[in-house]
């Protein structure tokens, strides 16, 4: 959702590329925090141990996926900035 709001629907610029990369990272941080908040709520409400363990496994999977997506966002940002620089050189 965050990525959709901060997506660039116009021409690709340095600002829009950076905005999209940060939106991707923020979305992943929110996903990780939500996963661990669910674990905290489960512990507070005294869920059974197997349910808490299952929620912890899901939170770990979310966290691993979030790190992968955030890393790819950095690579995508670099490729977009390279594309912008190459286009600027061609326009001169």
Short mmCIF file of C-alpha atoms in Angstrom, two decimals:
data_model
loop_
_atom_site.label_atom_id
_atom_site.label_comp_id
_atom_site.label_asym_id
_atom_site.label_seq_id
_atom_site.Cartn_x
_atom_site.Cartn_y
_atom_site.Cartn_z
CA UNK A 1 0.00 0.00 0.00
CA UNK A 2 2.79 2.40 0.89
CA UNK A 3 4.57 1.62 -2.39
CA UNK A 4 1.39 2.30 -4.36
CA UNK A 5 0.94 5.69 -2.71
CA UNK A 6 4.53 6.80 -3.29
CA UNK A 7 4.91 5.26 -6.74
CA UNK A 8 5.99 7.57 -9.54
CA UNK A 9 3.28 7.85 -12.16
CA UNK A 10 5.18 10.50 -14.11
CA UNK A 11 8.64 10.62 -15.62
CA UNK A 12 11.41 8.86 -13.74
CA UNK A 13 13.56 11.35 -11.83
CA UNK A 14 16.11 11.03 -9.07
CA UNK A 15 13.54 12.16 -6.51
CA UNK A 16 10.88 9.69 -7.66
CA UNK A 17 13.37 6.80 -7.73
CA UNK A 18 14.51 7.56 -4.18
CA UNK A 19 10.91 8.02 -3.03
CA UNK A 20 9.91 4.62 -4.45
CA UNK A 21 12.90 2.88 -2.83
CA UNK A 22 12.18 4.39 0.58
CA UNK A 23 8.49 3.50 0.27
CA UNK A 24 9.43 -0.11 -0.38
CA UNK A 25 11.67 -0.21 2.68
CA UNK A 26 9.04 1.49 4.87
CA UNK A 27 6.43 -1.02 3.74
CA UNK A 28 8.70 -3.90 4.68
CA UNK A 29 9.49 -2.38 8.08
CA UNK A 30 5.74 -2.09 8.75
CA UNK A 31 5.26 -5.73 7.76
CA UNK A 32 7.99 -6.89 10.17
CA UNK A 33 6.67 -4.74 13.02
CA UNK A 34 3.15 -6.04 12.43
CA UNK A 35 4.36 -9.63 12.61
CA UNK A 36 6.08 -9.08 15.92
CA UNK A 37 3.15 -7.06 17.28
CA UNK A 38 0.92 -10.07 16.64
CA UNK A 39 3.31 -12.22 18.66
CA UNK A 40 3.23 -9.69 21.49
CA UNK A 41 -0.56 -9.67 21.49
CA UNK A 42 -0.66 -13.46 21.48
CA UNK A 43 1.64 -13.62 24.49
CA UNK A 44 -0.33 -10.92 26.29
CA UNK A 45 -3.60 -12.78 25.68
CA UNK A 46 -1.97 -16.02 26.84
CA UNK A 47 -2.44 -18.07 23.70
CA UNK A 48 -1.31 -21.69 23.74
CA UNK A 49 2.41 -22.27 23.19
CA UNK A 50 1.93 -24.01 19.79
CA UNK A 51 -0.02 -21.02 18.49
CA UNK A 52 2.66 -18.59 19.67
CA UNK A 53 5.37 -20.74 18.05
CA UNK A 54 3.41 -20.81 14.79
CA UNK A 55 3.06 -17.02 14.89
CA UNK A 56 6.78 -16.70 15.60
CA UNK A 57 7.61 -18.89 12.59
CA UNK A 58 5.37 -16.72 10.40
CA UNK A 59 7.04 -13.58 11.76
CA UNK A 60 10.49 -14.99 10.96
CA UNK A 61 9.39 -15.82 7.41
CA UNK A 62 8.02 -12.28 7.02
CA UNK A 63 11.30 -10.85 8.35
CA UNK A 64 13.49 -12.90 6.00
CA UNK A 65 11.30 -11.93 3.05
CA UNK A 66 11.40 -8.27 4.11
CA UNK A 67 15.20 -8.25 4.16
CA UNK A 68 15.27 -9.75 0.67
CA UNK A 69 12.80 -7.19 -0.68
CA UNK A 70 14.63 -4.29 0.97
CA UNK A 71 17.91 -5.49 -0.52
CA UNK A 72 16.39 -5.73 -3.97
CA UNK A 73 14.96 -2.22 -3.52
CA UNK A 74 18.51 -0.94 -3.13
CA UNK A 75 19.61 -2.69 -6.32
CA UNK A 76 16.58 -1.38 -8.18
CA UNK A 77 17.32 2.14 -6.97
CA UNK A 78 20.87 1.92 -8.29
CA UNK A 79 19.69 0.65 -11.67
CA UNK A 80 17.09 3.42 -11.91
CA UNK A 81 19.68 6.06 -11.04
CA UNK A 82 22.03 4.62 -13.66
CA UNK A 83 19.23 4.74 -16.23
CA UNK A 84 18.55 8.38 -15.38
CA UNK A 85 22.25 9.25 -15.69
CA UNK A 86 22.54 7.47 -19.05
CA UNK A 87 19.44 9.24 -20.34
CA UNK A 88 20.82 12.61 -19.23
CA UNK A 89 24.08 11.89 -21.09
CA UNK A 90 22.17 11.01 -24.25
CA UNK A 91 20.12 14.20 -24.03
CA UNK A 92 23.21 16.44 -23.95
#
